[in-house]
Amino acid sequence: MKHLTVTISAELEIPDDWEIVDHPCGAPVLRIGDQFVDFDIAPLATRSADPEAEWSDADTEIIEEVLDTVVGLEADLDLRTHH
């Protein structure tokens, strides 16, 4: 069995009223109004080798197969304020 590590980094510019809070489940999450938002891996697939191929999560069979291989996942949230 091989191990694959996927590192995804994203930077979002968010409104001032969005904040990071500790959810009762113990995870730091983004709070937007009365909603809690966490980040997760979202695999996308295509059957096309075309450089302009469309990628989606519509092929649930392959997406579920990939997600079934995930043995650990961690999302770090770091809030920096720029004024």
N, CA, C and O atoms as a CHARMM CRD file, in Angstrom:
* protein
*
  332
    1    1 MET  N      0.85700  -1.18000   0.00000 PROA 1      0.00000
    2    1 MET  CA     0.00000   0.00000   0.00000 PROA 1      0.00000
    3    1 MET  C      0.89900   1.23800   0.00000 PROA 1      0.00000
    4    1 MET  O      1.87800   1.29700   0.74300 PROA 1      0.00000
    5    2 LYS  N      0.56900   2.21100  -0.82300 PROA 2      0.00000
    6    2 LYS  CA     1.29600   3.48300  -0.87400 PROA 2      0.00000
    7    2 LYS  C      0.54400   4.52400  -0.06400 PROA 2      0.00000
    8    2 LYS  O     -0.65700   4.39100   0.17000 PROA 2      0.00000
    9    3 HSD  N      1.25800   5.56600   0.36600 PROA 3      0.00000
   10    3 HSD  CA     0.64100   6.67000   1.10000 PROA 3      0.00000
   11    3 HSD  C      0.80900   7.94400   0.29100 PROA 3      0.00000
   12    3 HSD  O      1.90600   8.24400  -0.18000 PROA 3      0.00000
   13    4 LEU  N     -0.26200   8.68600   0.13200 PROA 4      0.00000
   14    4 LEU  CA    -0.27500   9.94300  -0.59500 PROA 4      0.00000
   15    4 LEU  C     -0.63700  11.05100   0.37500 PROA 4      0.00000
   16    4 LEU  O     -1.65200  10.96600   1.06600 PROA 4      0.00000
   17    5 THR  N      0.18600  12.09100   0.43100 PROA 5      0.00000
   18    5 THR  CA    -0.12600  13.25700   1.25100 PROA 5      0.00000
   19    5 THR  C     -0.52200  14.39200   0.32600 PROA 5      0.00000
   20    5 THR  O      0.23100  14.74500  -0.58300 PROA 5      0.00000
   21    6 VAL  N     -1.69200  14.96600   0.54600 PROA 6      0.00000
   22    6 VAL  CA    -2.19100  16.08100  -0.25100 PROA 6      0.00000
   23    6 VAL  C     -2.20000  17.31000   0.64800 PROA 6      0.00000
   24    6 VAL  O     -2.83600  17.31200   1.70300 PROA 6      0.00000
   25    7 THR  N     -1.49100  18.35600   0.22600 PROA 7      0.00000
   26    7 THR  CA    -1.47000  19.60000   0.97400 PROA 7      0.00000
   27    7 THR  C     -2.18800  20.65600   0.15400 PROA 7      0.00000
   28    7 THR  O     -1.78400  20.96800  -0.96600 PROA 7      0.00000
   29    8 ILE  N     -3.25500  21.20400   0.71800 PROA 8      0.00000
   30    8 ILE  CA    -4.04200  22.23000   0.04100 PROA 8      0.00000
   31    8 ILE  C     -4.01500  23.47500   0.90700 PROA 8      0.00000
   32    8 ILE  O     -4.29900  23.41800   2.10400 PROA 8      0.00000
   33    9 SER  N     -3.67600  24.58400   0.30500 PROA 9      0.00000
   34    9 SER  CA    -3.64600  25.84600   1.02900 PROA 9      0.00000
   35    9 SER  C     -4.51300  26.85000   0.27800 PROA 9      0.00000
   36    9 SER  O     -4.39000  26.98600  -0.93900 PROA 9      0.00000
   37   10 ALA  N     -5.37500  27.54600   0.98400 PROA 10     0.00000
   38   10 ALA  CA    -6.23900  28.54600   0.36100 PROA 10     0.00000
   39   10 ALA  C     -6.26300  29.78600   1.24300 PROA 10     0.00000
   40   10 ALA  O     -6.25500  29.69100   2.47000 PROA 10     0.00000
   41   11 GLU  N     -6.29100  30.93600   0.60900 PROA 11     0.00000
   42   11 GLU  CA    -6.40500  32.19200   1.34400 PROA 11     0.00000
   43   11 GLU  C     -7.70600  32.85100   0.91200 PROA 11     0.00000
   44   11 GLU  O     -7.95100  33.02900  -0.28100 PROA 11     0.00000
   45   12 LEU  N     -8.53200  33.20800   1.87100 PROA 12     0.00000
   46   12 LEU  CA    -9.82500  33.82300   1.59700 PROA 12     0.00000
   47   12 LEU  C     -9.82200  35.24500   2.15100 PROA 12     0.00000
   48   12 LEU  O     -9.28900  35.48200   3.23500 PROA 12     0.00000
   49   13 GLU  N    -10.40100  36.17800   1.43400 PROA 13     0.00000
   50   13 GLU  CA   -10.64700  37.51200   1.96900 PROA 13     0.00000
   51   13 GLU  C    -12.08900  37.52000   2.43800 PROA 13     0.00000
   52   13 GLU  O    -13.01200  37.41200   1.63100 PROA 13     0.00000
   53   14 ILE  N    -12.28200  37.64900   3.75200 PROA 14     0.00000
   54   14 ILE  CA   -13.61100  37.47300   4.32600 PROA 14     0.00000
   55   14 ILE  C    -14.11000  38.77000   4.95900 PROA 14     0.00000
   56   14 ILE  O    -13.30700  39.61800   5.34800 PROA 14     0.00000
   57   15 PRO  N    -15.42200  38.92800   5.06400 PROA 15     0.00000
   58   15 PRO  CA   -15.99000  40.11200   5.72800 PROA 15     0.00000
   59   15 PRO  C    -15.59400  40.15100   7.20200 PROA 15     0.00000
   60   15 PRO  O    -15.30700  39.12000   7.81000 PROA 15     0.00000
   61   16 ASP  N    -15.58500  41.34600   7.76000 PROA 16     0.00000
   62   16 ASP  CA   -15.18300  41.53000   9.16000 PROA 16     0.00000
   63   16 ASP  C    -16.08800  40.80600  10.15100 PROA 16     0.00000
   64   16 ASP  O    -15.64500  40.48300  11.25400 PROA 16     0.00000
   65   17 ASP  N    -17.34400  40.54100   9.79100 PROA 17     0.00000
   66   17 ASP  CA   -18.24700  39.90300  10.75500 PROA 17     0.00000
   67   17 ASP  C    -18.12900  38.37300  10.75800 PROA 17     0.00000
   68   17 ASP  O    -18.76200  37.72200  11.58900 PROA 17     0.00000
   69   18 TRP  N    -17.35000  37.79000   9.86800 PROA 18     0.00000
   70   18 TRP  CA   -17.06500  36.35500   9.93700 PROA 18     0.00000
   71   18 TRP  C    -15.97200  36.14800  10.95800 PROA 18     0.00000
   72   18 TRP  O    -15.04600  36.95400  11.04400 PROA 18     0.00000
   73   19 GLU  N    -16.06100  35.08700  11.73200 PROA 19     0.00000
   74   19 GLU  CA   -15.04900  34.85700  12.76200 PROA 19     0.00000
   75   19 GLU  C    -14.77300  33.37500  12.95600 PROA 19     0.00000
   76   19 GLU  O    -15.58800  32.51900  12.61300 PROA 19     0.00000
   77   20 ILE  N    -13.59700  33.09400  13.51600 PROA 20     0.00000
   78   20 ILE  CA   -13.24600  31.72400  13.87300 PROA 20     0.00000
   79   20 ILE  C    -13.68600  31.49600  15.31000 PROA 20     0.00000
   80   20 ILE  O    -13.37700  32.28800  16.20100 PROA 20     0.00000
   81   21 VAL  N    -14.41400  30.40000  15.52600 PROA 21     0.00000
   82   21 VAL  CA   -14.90100  30.04500  16.85700 PROA 21     0.00000
   83   21 VAL  C    -14.60900  28.57300  17.10400 PROA 21     0.00000
   84   21 VAL  O    -14.37300  27.81300  16.16400 PROA 21     0.00000
   85   22 ASP  N    -14.62400  28.17800  18.35300 PROA 22     0.00000
   86   22 ASP  CA   -14.49700  26.76500  18.70300 PROA 22     0.00000
   87   22 ASP  C    -15.89600  26.15700  18.71700 PROA 22     0.00000
   88   22 ASP  O    -16.74100  26.54300  19.52500 PROA 22     0.00000
   89   23 HSD  N    -16.13100  25.21800  17.83100 PROA 23     0.00000
   90   23 HSD  CA   -17.41500  24.52100  17.76600 PROA 23     0.00000
   91   23 HSD  C    -17.47300  23.53800  18.93300 PROA 23     0.00000
   92   23 HSD  O    -16.42700  23.06500  19.37700 PROA 23     0.00000
   93   24 PRO  N    -18.65900  23.21900  19.44100 PROA 24     0.00000
   94   24 PRO  CA   -18.77200  22.25000  20.53200 PROA 24     0.00000
   95   24 PRO  C    -18.13100  20.88900  20.23800 PROA 24     0.00000
   96   24 PRO  O    -17.81700  20.14800  21.17000 PROA 24     0.00000
   97   25 CYS  N    -17.93100  20.54900  18.96100 PROA 25     0.00000
   98   25 CYS  CA   -17.27900  19.27700  18.62100 PROA 25     0.00000
   99   25 CYS  C    -15.78100  19.33800  18.90300 PROA 25     0.00000
  100   25 CYS  O    -15.09800  18.31500  18.84400 PROA 25     0.00000
  101   26 GLY  N    -15.25900  20.54000  19.21100 PROA 26     0.00000
  102   26 GLY  CA   -13.85400  20.69400  19.53900 PROA 26     0.00000
  103   26 GLY  C    -13.01000  21.25200  18.41500 PROA 26     0.00000
  104   26 GLY  O    -11.81700  21.48900  18.60400 PROA 26     0.00000
  105   27 ALA  N    -13.59400  21.46800  17.25400 PROA 27     0.00000
  106   27 ALA  CA   -12.84500  21.96000  16.09300 PROA 27     0.00000
  107   27 ALA  C    -13.01300  23.46700  15.94100 PROA 27     0.00000
  108   27 ALA  O    -14.10600  23.99700  16.13800 PROA 27     0.00000
  109   28 PRO  N    -11.93100  24.15500  15.59300 PROA 28     0.00000
  110   28 PRO  CA   -12.08100  25.57200  15.24000 PROA 28     0.00000
  111   28 PRO  C    -12.74300  25.65700  13.86600 PROA 28     0.00000
  112   28 PRO  O    -12.31600  24.99200  12.92200 PROA 28     0.00000
  113   29 VAL  N    -13.77500  26.46800  13.76200 PROA 29     0.00000
  114   29 VAL  CA   -14.53300  26.59300  12.51600 PROA 29     0.00000
  115   29 VAL  C    -14.81900  28.06300  12.24600 PROA 29     0.00000
  116   29 VAL  O    -14.64400  28.91500  13.11700 PROA 29     0.00000
  117   30 LEU  N    -15.25400  28.34100  11.04400 PROA 30     0.00000
  118   30 LEU  CA   -15.64900  29.68400  10.64900 PROA 30     0.00000
  119   30 LEU  C    -17.12200  29.86300  10.97400 PROA 30     0.00000
  120   30 LEU  O    -17.95100  29.02800  10.61100 PROA 30     0.00000
  121   31 ARG  N    -17.45000  30.96400  11.66300 PROA 31     0.00000
  122   31 ARG  CA   -18.86400  31.24000  11.93900 PROA 31     0.00000
  123   31 ARG  C    -19.30300  32.39100  11.05500 PROA 31     0.00000
  124   31 ARG  O    -18.71800  33.47400  11.06700 PROA 31     0.00000
  125   32 ILE  N    -20.35200  32.12600  10.28700 PROA 32     0.00000
  126   32 ILE  CA   -20.94500  33.12200   9.40100 PROA 32     0.00000
  127   32 ILE  C    -22.40600  33.24400   9.82300 PROA 32     0.00000
  128   32 ILE  O    -23.23300  32.39700   9.48500 PROA 32     0.00000
  129   33 GLY  N    -22.70900  34.29200  10.55500 PROA 33     0.00000
  130   33 GLY  CA   -24.07100  34.42600  11.08900 PROA 33     0.00000
  131   33 GLY  C    -24.34500  33.28300  12.04300 PROA 33     0.00000
  132   33 GLY  O    -23.60800  33.08500  13.01000 PROA 33     0.00000
  133   34 ASP  N    -25.41600  32.51900  11.77400 PROA 34     0.00000
  134   34 ASP  CA   -25.74900  31.38000  12.64600 PROA 34     0.00000
  135   34 ASP  C    -25.29100  30.04700  12.04200 PROA 34     0.00000
  136   34 ASP  O    -25.72900  28.98700  12.48800 PROA 34     0.00000
  137   35 GLN  N    -24.41400  30.09200  11.03300 PROA 35     0.00000
  138   35 GLN  CA   -23.88400  28.88500  10.39400 PROA 35     0.00000
  139   35 GLN  C    -22.43600  28.65200  10.80400 PROA 35     0.00000
  140   35 GLN  O    -21.67900  29.60000  11.01300 PROA 35     0.00000
  141   36 PHE  N    -22.06600  27.40000  10.91500 PROA 36     0.00000
  142   36 PHE  CA   -20.67800  27.01500  11.16700 PROA 36     0.00000
  143   36 PHE  C    -20.13600  26.37400   9.89700 PROA 36     0.00000
  144   36 PHE  O    -20.81200  25.54800   9.28300 PROA 36     0.00000
  145   37 VAL  N    -18.92900  26.74500   9.50000 PROA 37     0.00000
  146   37 VAL  CA   -18.33500  26.24800   8.26000 PROA 37     0.00000
  147   37 VAL  C    -16.97900  25.63900   8.57600 PROA 37     0.00000
  148   37 VAL  O    -16.12900  26.28100   9.19300 PROA 37     0.00000
  149   38 ASP  N    -16.77900  24.39300   8.15000 PROA 38     0.00000
  150   38 ASP  CA   -15.49600  23.72100   8.25900 PROA 38     0.00000
  151   38 ASP  C    -15.01000  23.43600   6.84300 PROA 38     0.00000
  152   38 ASP  O    -15.78600  23.54200   5.89400 PROA 38     0.00000
  153   39 PHE  N    -13.76300  23.08300   6.68900 PROA 39     0.00000
  154   39 PHE  CA   -13.19900  22.81300   5.37600 PROA 39     0.00000
  155   39 PHE  C    -12.81500  21.34700   5.29100 PROA 39     0.00000
  156   39 PHE  O    -12.35600  20.74800   6.26300 PROA 39     0.00000
  157   40 ASP  N    -13.01400  20.78300   4.10700 PROA 40     0.00000
  158   40 ASP  CA   -12.81300  19.35900   3.90900 PROA 40     0.00000
  159   40 ASP  C    -12.21400  19.13500   2.53100 PROA 40     0.00000
  160   40 ASP  O    -12.20600  20.04300   1.70000 PROA 40     0.00000
  161   41 ILE  N    -11.72100  17.95100   2.28900 PROA 41     0.00000
  162   41 ILE  CA   -11.18700  17.61000   0.97900 PROA 41     0.00000
  163   41 ILE  C    -12.36000  17.36000   0.03000 PROA 41     0.00000
  164   41 ILE  O    -13.34600  16.72500   0.40100 PROA 41     0.00000
  165   42 ALA  N    -12.24100  17.86200  -1.18700 PROA 42     0.00000
  166   42 ALA  CA   -13.28900  17.68400  -2.19000 PROA 42     0.00000
  167   42 ALA  C    -12.65400  17.22400  -3.49400 PROA 42     0.00000
  168   42 ALA  O    -12.30100  18.05600  -4.33000 PROA 42     0.00000
  169   43 PRO  N    -12.49900  15.90400  -3.69000 PROA 43     0.00000
  170   43 PRO  CA   -11.90000  15.42600  -4.92800 PROA 43     0.00000
  171   43 PRO  C    -12.80600  15.70300  -6.13500 PROA 43     0.00000
  172   43 PRO  O    -14.03100  15.63800  -6.03300 PROA 43     0.00000
  173   44 LEU  N    -12.19300  16.00500  -7.25500 PROA 44     0.00000
  174   44 LEU  CA   -12.90000  16.21800  -8.51700 PROA 44     0.00000
  175   44 LEU  C    -12.31700  15.26500  -9.55300 PROA 44     0.00000
  176   44 LEU  O    -11.13900  14.91600  -9.48100 PROA 44     0.00000
  177   45 ALA  N    -13.12200  14.84700 -10.50200 PROA 45     0.00000
  178   45 ALA  CA   -12.66300  13.88000 -11.50000 PROA 45     0.00000
  179   45 ALA  C    -13.14000  14.26900 -12.89100 PROA 45     0.00000
  180   45 ALA  O    -14.11100  15.00800 -13.05200 PROA 45     0.00000
  181   46 THR  N    -12.42800  13.75100 -13.90100 PROA 46     0.00000
  182   46 THR  CA   -12.83000  13.88600 -15.30100 PROA 46     0.00000
  183   46 THR  C    -12.34100  12.65600 -16.05100 PROA 46     0.00000
  184   46 THR  O    -11.37100  12.02200 -15.63500 PROA 46     0.00000
  185   47 ARG  N    -12.99400  12.31900 -17.13600 PROA 47     0.00000
  186   47 ARG  CA   -12.53600  11.22800 -18.00200 PROA 47     0.00000
  187   47 ARG  C    -11.76900  11.79100 -19.19900 PROA 47     0.00000
  188   47 ARG  O    -11.21000  11.03500 -19.99300 PROA 47     0.00000
  189   48 SER  N    -11.74600  13.10400 -19.32400 PROA 48     0.00000
  190   48 SER  CA   -11.15500  13.76200 -20.48700 PROA 48     0.00000
  191   48 SER  C     -9.68800  14.09900 -20.26500 PROA 48     0.00000
  192   48 SER  O     -9.30500  14.54700 -19.18500 PROA 48     0.00000
  193   49 ALA  N     -8.86900  13.88300 -21.28900 PROA 49     0.00000
  194   49 ALA  CA    -7.46800  14.29500 -21.25300 PROA 49     0.00000
  195   49 ALA  C     -7.29500  15.67000 -21.89200 PROA 49     0.00000
  196   49 ALA  O     -6.17100  16.15200 -22.03100 PROA 49     0.00000
  197   50 ASP  N     -8.39800  16.29900 -22.27800 PROA 50     0.00000
  198   50 ASP  CA    -8.37900  17.62200 -22.89000 PROA 50     0.00000
  199   50 ASP  C     -7.90400  18.66000 -21.87400 PROA 50     0.00000
  200   50 ASP  O     -8.36000  18.64100 -20.73000 PROA 50     0.00000
  201   51 PRO  N     -6.99900  19.56700 -22.26000 PROA 51     0.00000
  202   51 PRO  CA    -6.54000  20.60600 -21.32600 PROA 51     0.00000
  203   51 PRO  C     -7.67900  21.48200 -20.80200 PROA 51     0.00000
  204   51 PRO  O     -7.55700  22.08400 -19.73500 PROA 51     0.00000
  205   52 GLU  N     -8.76500  21.55500 -21.53600 PROA 52     0.00000
  206   52 GLU  CA    -9.92400  22.35800 -21.11800 PROA 52     0.00000
  207   52 GLU  C    -11.02200  21.48100 -20.49800 PROA 52     0.00000
  208   52 GLU  O    -12.18900  21.87300 -20.46700 PROA 52     0.00000
  209   53 ALA  N    -10.65400  20.32500 -20.01900 PROA 53     0.00000
  210   53 ALA  CA   -11.62700  19.38400 -19.45100 PROA 53     0.00000
  211   53 ALA  C    -12.38300  20.01200 -18.29300 PROA 53     0.00000
  212   53 ALA  O    -11.85700  20.86400 -17.57600 PROA 53     0.00000
  213   54 GLU  N    -13.62000  19.58000 -18.12300 PROA 54     0.00000
  214   54 GLU  CA   -14.41200  20.01000 -16.97600 PROA 54     0.00000
  215   54 GLU  C    -14.25600  18.98000 -15.86200 PROA 54     0.00000
  216   54 GLU  O    -14.41300  17.78000 -16.08300 PROA 54     0.00000
  217   55 TRP  N    -13.94700  19.46000 -14.67600 PROA 55     0.00000
  218   55 TRP  CA   -13.76000  18.61000 -13.50300 PROA 55     0.00000
  219   55 TRP  C    -14.97900  18.76600 -12.60600 PROA 55     0.00000
  220   55 TRP  O    -15.48400  19.87500 -12.42600 PROA 55     0.00000
  221   56 SER  N    -15.45400  17.65700 -12.04200 PROA 56     0.00000
  222   56 SER  CA   -16.61300  17.73800 -11.15100 PROA 56     0.00000
  223   56 SER  C    -16.61500  16.57200 -10.16600 PROA 56     0.00000
  224   56 SER  O    -15.78600  15.66500 -10.24100 PROA 56     0.00000
  225   57 ASP  N    -17.56200  16.62400  -9.24900 PROA 57     0.00000
  226   57 ASP  CA   -17.74900  15.53200  -8.30300 PROA 57     0.00000
  227   57 ASP  C    -18.96000  14.68600  -8.69400 PROA 57     0.00000
  228   57 ASP  O    -19.51800  13.96900  -7.86300 PROA 57     0.00000
  229   58 ALA  N    -19.36500  14.77400  -9.97400 PROA 58     0.00000
  230   58 ALA  CA   -20.56000  14.07600 -10.44900 PROA 58     0.00000
  231   58 ALA  C    -20.39700  12.55700 -10.48000 PROA 58     0.00000
  232   58 ALA  O    -21.37600  11.83200 -10.30200 PROA 58     0.00000
  233   59 ASP  N    -19.17800  12.06300 -10.70400 PROA 59     0.00000
  234   59 ASP  CA   -18.94200  10.61300 -10.72900 PROA 59     0.00000
  235   59 ASP  C    -18.76900  10.14300  -9.28300 PROA 59     0.00000
  236   59 ASP  O    -17.65000   9.96300  -8.80100 PROA 59     0.00000
  237   60 THR  N    -19.89200   9.95100  -8.61000 PROA 60     0.00000
  238   60 THR  CA   -19.85900   9.65000  -7.17900 PROA 60     0.00000
  239   60 THR  C    -19.12800   8.35500  -6.86400 PROA 60     0.00000
  240   60 THR  O    -18.56700   8.21000  -5.77800 PROA 60     0.00000
  241   61 GLU  N    -19.12600   7.41600  -7.79800 PROA 61     0.00000
  242   61 GLU  CA   -18.44500   6.13700  -7.53800 PROA 61     0.00000
  243   61 GLU  C    -16.94400   6.34700  -7.32800 PROA 61     0.00000
  244   61 GLU  O    -16.38300   5.85300  -6.35000 PROA 61     0.00000
  245   62 ILE  N    -16.29200   7.07300  -8.23400 PROA 62     0.00000
  246   62 ILE  CA   -14.84600   7.28700  -8.08800 PROA 62     0.00000
  247   62 ILE  C    -14.54900   8.24900  -6.94200 PROA 62     0.00000
  248   62 ILE  O    -13.55000   8.08800  -6.24100 PROA 62     0.00000
  249   63 ILE  N    -15.39800   9.23200  -6.74900 PROA 63     0.00000
  250   63 ILE  CA   -15.19400  10.18300  -5.64000 PROA 63     0.00000
  251   63 ILE  C    -15.28500   9.44600  -4.30400 PROA 63     0.00000
  252   63 ILE  O    -14.44700   9.65600  -3.42600 PROA 63     0.00000
  253   64 GLU  N    -16.28700   8.58800  -4.14000 PROA 64     0.00000
  254   64 GLU  CA   -16.42400   7.81400  -2.90900 PROA 64     0.00000
  255   64 GLU  C    -15.25400   6.85900  -2.72400 PROA 64     0.00000
  256   64 GLU  O    -14.80100   6.64000  -1.60000 PROA 64     0.00000
  257   65 GLU  N    -14.75900   6.28600  -3.82800 PROA 65     0.00000
  258   65 GLU  CA   -13.60400   5.39400  -3.73900 PROA 65     0.00000
  259   65 GLU  C    -12.38200   6.14600  -3.20800 PROA 65     0.00000
  260   65 GLU  O    -11.64600   5.63300  -2.36500 PROA 65     0.00000
  261   66 VAL  N    -12.17400   7.36100  -3.71000 PROA 66     0.00000
  262   66 VAL  CA   -11.05400   8.17700  -3.23400 PROA 66     0.00000
  263   66 VAL  C    -11.27000   8.56100  -1.77200 PROA 66     0.00000
  264   66 VAL  O    -10.35100   8.43700  -0.96300 PROA 66     0.00000
  265   67 LEU  N    -12.45600   9.01900  -1.42400 PROA 67     0.00000
  266   67 LEU  CA   -12.72500   9.43600  -0.04000 PROA 67     0.00000
  267   67 LEU  C    -12.60200   8.27700   0.94000 PROA 67     0.00000
  268   67 LEU  O    -12.23100   8.48800   2.09500 PROA 67     0.00000
  269   68 ASP  N    -12.90200   7.07000   0.50600 PROA 68     0.00000
  270   68 ASP  CA   -12.77000   5.90400   1.37900 PROA 68     0.00000
  271   68 ASP  C    -11.31200   5.63400   1.75600 PROA 68     0.00000
  272   68 ASP  O    -11.05700   4.92000   2.72600 PROA 68     0.00000
  273   69 THR  N    -10.35700   6.18500   1.01700 PROA 69     0.00000
  274   69 THR  CA    -8.94500   5.96200   1.32300 PROA 69     0.00000
  275   69 THR  C     -8.39800   6.97200   2.32700 PROA 69     0.00000
  276   69 THR  O     -7.27800   6.80800   2.81200 PROA 69     0.00000
  277   70 VAL  N     -9.16400   8.01000   2.64600 PROA 70     0.00000
  278   70 VAL  CA    -8.69600   9.04100   3.57700 PROA 70     0.00000
  279   70 VAL  C     -8.64600   8.45900   4.98600 PROA 70     0.00000
  280   70 VAL  O     -9.65700   7.99200   5.50900 PROA 70     0.00000
  281   71 VAL  N     -7.45600   8.49000   5.59700 PROA 71     0.00000
  282   71 VAL  CA    -7.29100   7.95300   6.94900 PROA 71     0.00000
  283   71 VAL  C     -7.07600   9.06800   7.97500 PROA 71     0.00000
  284   71 VAL  O     -7.10500   8.80600   9.17700 PROA 71     0.00000
  285   72 GLY  N     -6.86600  10.28100   7.53200 PROA 72     0.00000
  286   72 GLY  CA    -6.70100  11.41000   8.43300 PROA 72     0.00000
  287   72 GLY  C     -6.91600  12.70200   7.67500 PROA 72     0.00000
  288   72 GLY  O     -6.59600  12.80500   6.49000 PROA 72     0.00000
  289   73 LEU  N     -7.46200  13.68800   8.36800 PROA 73     0.00000
  290   73 LEU  CA    -7.72500  14.98100   7.75400 PROA 73     0.00000
  291   73 LEU  C     -7.68900  16.04600   8.82300 PROA 73     0.00000
  292   73 LEU  O     -8.25700  15.87800   9.90300 PROA 73     0.00000
  293   74 GLU  N     -7.02500  17.13500   8.52400 PROA 74     0.00000
  294   74 GLU  CA    -6.93200  18.23900   9.47900 PROA 74     0.00000
  295   74 GLU  C     -7.03800  19.54500   8.72500 PROA 74     0.00000
  296   74 GLU  O     -6.40400  19.71900   7.68400 PROA 74     0.00000
  297   75 ALA  N     -7.82700  20.45400   9.23700 PROA 75     0.00000
  298   75 ALA  CA    -7.94200  21.79400   8.64900 PROA 75     0.00000
  299   75 ALA  C     -7.50400  22.80700   9.70200 PROA 75     0.00000
  300   75 ALA  O     -8.04800  22.83700  10.80600 PROA 75     0.00000
  301   76 ASP  N     -6.51900  23.63700   9.35900 PROA 76     0.00000
  302   76 ASP  CA    -6.05800  24.68800  10.25300 PROA 76     0.00000
  303   76 ASP  C     -6.61700  26.01400   9.78000 PROA 76     0.00000
  304   76 ASP  O     -6.55700  26.33300   8.59300 PROA 76     0.00000
  305   77 LEU  N     -7.15800  26.78400  10.70600 PROA 77     0.00000
  306   77 LEU  CA    -7.69600  28.10600  10.37700 PROA 77     0.00000
  307   77 LEU  C     -6.84000  29.15000  11.09500 PROA 77     0.00000
  308   77 LEU  O     -6.61700  29.06100  12.30200 PROA 77     0.00000
  309   78 ASP  N     -6.37000  30.12500  10.34700 PROA 78     0.00000
  310   78 ASP  CA    -5.52500  31.19000  10.88600 PROA 78     0.00000
  311   78 ASP  C     -6.10500  32.51000  10.41200 PROA 78     0.00000
  312   78 ASP  O     -6.11100  32.78700   9.21200 PROA 78     0.00000
  313   79 LEU  N     -6.58900  33.32100  11.32600 PROA 79     0.00000
  314   79 LEU  CA    -7.22200  34.60200  11.00200 PROA 79     0.00000
  315   79 LEU  C     -6.25200  35.73800  11.22800 PROA 79     0.00000
  316   79 LEU  O     -5.75200  35.91900  12.33900 PROA 79     0.00000
  317   80 ARG  N     -5.97600  36.51500  10.17500 PROA 80     0.00000
  318   80 ARG  CA    -5.12400  37.70400  10.26700 PROA 80     0.00000
  319   80 ARG  C     -5.95300  38.90300   9.86600 PROA 80     0.00000
  320   80 ARG  O     -6.69100  38.85400   8.88200 PROA 80     0.00000
  321   81 THR  N     -5.83700  39.96900  10.61600 PROA 81     0.00000
  322   81 THR  CA    -6.58300  41.18700  10.34200 PROA 81     0.00000
  323   81 THR  C     -5.67300  42.22100   9.70700 PROA 81     0.00000
  324   81 THR  O     -4.59400  42.51300  10.22300 PROA 81     0.00000
  325   82 HSD  N     -6.11600  42.77700   8.57600 PROA 82     0.00000
  326   82 HSD  CA    -5.39100  43.83200   7.88100 PROA 82     0.00000
  327   82 HSD  C     -6.27600  45.07000   7.83800 PROA 82     0.00000
  328   82 HSD  O     -7.40300  45.01900   7.34400 PROA 82     0.00000
  329   83 HSD  N     -5.77000  46.16500   8.34800 PROA 83     0.00000
  330   83 HSD  CA    -6.55300  47.41400   8.30700 PROA 83     0.00000
  331   83 HSD  C     -5.80300  48.47400   7.59300 PROA 83     0.00000
  332   83 HSD  O     -6.29600  49.59400   7.45600 PROA 83     0.00000
